[in-house]
mmCIF file of C-alpha atoms in Angstrom:
data_model
loop_
_atom_site.group_PDB
_atom_site.id
_atom_site.type_symbol
_atom_site.label_atom_id
_atom_site.label_comp_id
_atom_site.label_asym_id
_atom_site.label_seq_id
_atom_site.Cartn_x
_atom_site.Cartn_y
_atom_site.Cartn_z
ATOM 1 C CA MET A 1 17.144 -7.733 27.483
ATOM 2 C CA ASN A 2 18.173 -9.052 23.919
ATOM 3 C CA LYS A 3 20.412 -7.092 22.003
ATOM 4 C CA ALA A 4 21.073 -7.281 17.730
ATOM 5 C CA ILE A 5 22.572 -5.670 14.663
ATOM 6 C CA GLY A 6 21.735 -6.151 10.992
ATOM 7 C CA ILE A 7 23.647 -4.575 8.172
ATOM 8 C CA ASP A 8 23.075 -3.486 4.540
ATOM 9 C CA ILE A 9 24.527 -1.989 1.451
ATOM 10 C CA VAL A 10 22.755 -1.809 -1.761
ATOM 11 C CA GLU A 11 24.755 -0.603 -5.029
ATOM 12 C CA PHE A 12 22.437 2.520 -6.708
ATOM 13 C CA GLU A 13 22.748 0.277 -10.205
ATOM 14 C CA GLU A 14 21.179 -2.626 -8.633
ATOM 15 C CA ILE A 15 18.114 -0.978 -7.250
ATOM 16 C CA ARG A 16 18.014 1.571 -11.265
ATOM 17 C CA ALA A 17 17.339 -2.441 -12.663
ATOM 18 C CA HIS A 18 14.398 -2.819 -10.830
ATOM 19 C CA TRP A 19 12.923 0.609 -10.062
ATOM 20 C CA SER A 20 9.306 0.658 -10.925
ATOM 21 C CA THR A 21 6.171 2.346 -10.115
ATOM 22 C CA GLU A 22 5.469 -0.936 -8.629
ATOM 23 C CA PHE A 23 8.307 -2.048 -6.657
ATOM 24 C CA THR A 24 8.748 1.262 -5.639
ATOM 25 C CA LYS A 25 5.429 0.087 -3.731
ATOM 26 C CA ARG A 26 6.772 -2.761 -1.876
ATOM 27 C CA ILE A 27 9.749 -0.496 -0.305
ATOM 28 C CA LEU A 28 8.119 2.068 0.894
ATOM 29 C CA SER A 29 5.149 3.050 3.339
ATOM 30 C CA SER A 30 2.770 6.112 2.439
ATOM 31 C CA GLU A 31 4.798 7.668 4.630
ATOM 32 C CA GLU A 32 7.807 7.724 2.730
ATOM 33 C CA LEU A 33 6.296 8.216 -0.714
ATOM 34 C CA GLU A 34 4.750 11.225 0.262
ATOM 35 C CA ILE A 35 8.839 12.457 0.506
ATOM 36 C CA TYR A 36 9.503 10.507 -1.801
ATOM 37 C CA ASP A 37 7.189 12.555 -4.066
ATOM 38 C CA THR A 38 8.152 15.721 -3.549
ATOM 39 C CA MET A 39 11.437 14.793 -4.405
ATOM 40 C CA GLY A 40 12.872 16.686 -7.634
ATOM 41 C CA THR A 41 15.449 15.126 -9.419
ATOM 42 C CA GLU A 42 15.746 11.047 -10.348
ATOM 43 C CA LYS A 43 18.513 11.192 -8.343
ATOM 44 C CA ARG A 44 17.816 12.067 -4.833
ATOM 45 C CA ARG A 45 15.150 9.122 -5.383
ATOM 46 C CA LEU A 46 17.114 6.525 -6.141
ATOM 47 C CA GLU A 47 19.212 7.985 -3.313
ATOM 48 C CA PHE A 48 16.589 7.806 -0.823
ATOM 49 C CA LEU A 49 14.156 4.254 -2.033
ATOM 50 C CA ALA A 50 18.010 2.692 -1.614
ATOM 51 C CA GLY A 51 19.046 3.851 1.984
ATOM 52 C CA ARG A 52 14.822 2.597 3.098
ATOM 53 C CA PHE A 53 15.634 -0.838 1.350
ATOM 54 C CA ALA A 54 19.097 -0.887 2.738
ATOM 55 C CA ALA A 55 17.570 0.018 6.785
ATOM 56 C CA LYS A 56 14.846 -2.216 6.607
ATOM 57 C CA GLU A 57 17.518 -5.235 5.019
ATOM 58 C CA ALA A 58 19.408 -4.540 8.105
ATOM 59 C CA TYR A 59 16.078 -4.557 10.349
ATOM 60 C CA THR A 60 15.271 -7.975 8.676
ATOM 61 C CA LYS A 61 19.009 -9.244 9.977
ATOM 62 C CA ALA A 62 18.954 -7.336 13.389
ATOM 63 C CA TYR A 63 15.618 -9.487 13.900
ATOM 64 C CA GLY A 64 16.075 -12.460 12.560
ATOM 65 C CA SER A 65 12.561 -13.342 12.366
ATOM 66 C CA PHE A 66 9.191 -12.581 13.012
ATOM 67 C CA ASP A 67 5.813 -13.821 14.125
ATOM 68 C CA THR A 68 4.367 -12.521 11.005
ATOM 69 C CA PRO A 69 5.958 -11.919 7.574
ATOM 70 C CA LEU A 70 6.955 -8.447 7.923
ATOM 71 C CA ASN A 71 5.894 -6.626 5.014
ATOM 72 C CA PHE A 72 8.440 -3.820 3.835
ATOM 73 C CA ASN A 73 6.177 -1.297 2.586
ATOM 74 C CA GLN A 74 4.472 -1.368 6.579
ATOM 75 C CA VAL A 75 8.056 -0.288 7.740
ATOM 76 C CA SER A 76 9.002 3.965 7.332
ATOM 77 C CA ILE A 77 12.252 5.086 7.454
ATOM 78 C CA LEU A 78 11.922 8.227 8.682
ATOM 79 C CA ASN A 79 13.687 12.233 10.065
ATOM 80 C CA GLU A 80 13.813 13.077 12.664
ATOM 81 C CA ALA A 81 13.842 17.624 12.380
ATOM 82 C CA SER A 82 17.983 16.987 12.523
ATOM 83 C CA GLY A 83 17.922 15.032 9.775
ATOM 84 C CA LYS A 84 18.389 11.573 12.417
ATOM 85 C CA PRO A 85 17.323 8.536 11.069
ATOM 86 C CA TYR A 86 14.226 6.663 12.785
ATOM 87 C CA LEU A 87 12.394 3.862 12.312
ATOM 88 C CA LYS A 88 8.200 3.186 12.539
ATOM 89 C CA SER A 89 7.250 -0.316 12.573
ATOM 90 C CA PRO A 90 4.383 -2.283 13.820
ATOM 91 C CA TYR A 91 6.662 -5.369 14.478
ATOM 92 C CA GLY A 92 8.389 -5.243 17.586
ATOM 93 C CA GLN A 93 6.769 -2.270 18.905
ATOM 94 C CA GLU A 94 8.543 -2.512 22.200
ATOM 95 C CA ASP A 95 11.746 -3.340 20.719
ATOM 96 C CA HIS A 96 14.238 -0.348 20.457
ATOM 97 C CA VAL A 97 15.919 0.351 17.221
ATOM 98 C CA LEU A 98 18.368 2.434 16.059
ATOM 99 C CA ILE A 99 18.345 3.354 12.519
ATOM 100 C CA SER A 100 21.676 4.576 10.367
ATOM 101 C CA LEU A 101 22.352 5.592 7.398
ATOM 102 C CA SER A 102 25.015 6.631 4.885
ATOM 103 C CA HIS A 103 25.154 6.843 1.266
ATOM 104 C CA SER A 104 28.610 7.672 -1.109
ATOM 105 C CA LYS A 105 28.920 7.933 -5.096
ATOM 106 C CA ASN A 106 27.947 4.291 -5.501
ATOM 107 C CA TYR A 107 26.104 3.107 -2.634
ATOM 108 C CA VAL A 108 24.468 3.317 0.596
ATOM 109 C CA VAL A 109 24.672 1.324 3.614
ATOM 110 C CA ALA A 110 22.874 1.058 6.631
ATOM 111 C CA ILE A 111 22.061 -0.024 10.158
ATOM 112 C CA CYS A 112 20.265 -1.037 12.962
ATOM 113 C CA HIS A 113 20.671 -1.902 16.202
ATOM 114 C CA LEU A 114 18.217 -3.773 18.129
ATOM 115 C CA GLU A 115 17.123 -4.258 21.961
ATOM 116 C CA LYS A 116 14.206 -6.878 22.302
ATOM 117 C CA ASN A 117 12.460 -6.814 25.261
ATOM 118 C CA GLY A 118 11.445 -9.604 27.629
ATOM 119 C CA VAL A 119 13.367 -11.598 25.709
#
């Protein structure tokens, strides 16, 4: 078993500078878009989008490389009933992935812990 960690930090203003419908659809999966569309405030949508971007960047850093190119909109960061985030991905489905997110006033940070099976 091979273990790896990835981390990413995103400034909300950096995401705001690129924020568009097209950008949002490149980052969020269809499941995430459903959640995003129900959010009532721009602030909450920005936090959600930035958090998903950071988590997917951390996931990419933990993996290092994929057999096929990673498309962010094919990966979902969802939440259990308790609020704990988890990752759904068509890449490395046999692997064990843990995700954690934390927000401050201006930033979101994400960490990904990966255990690759069969390596």
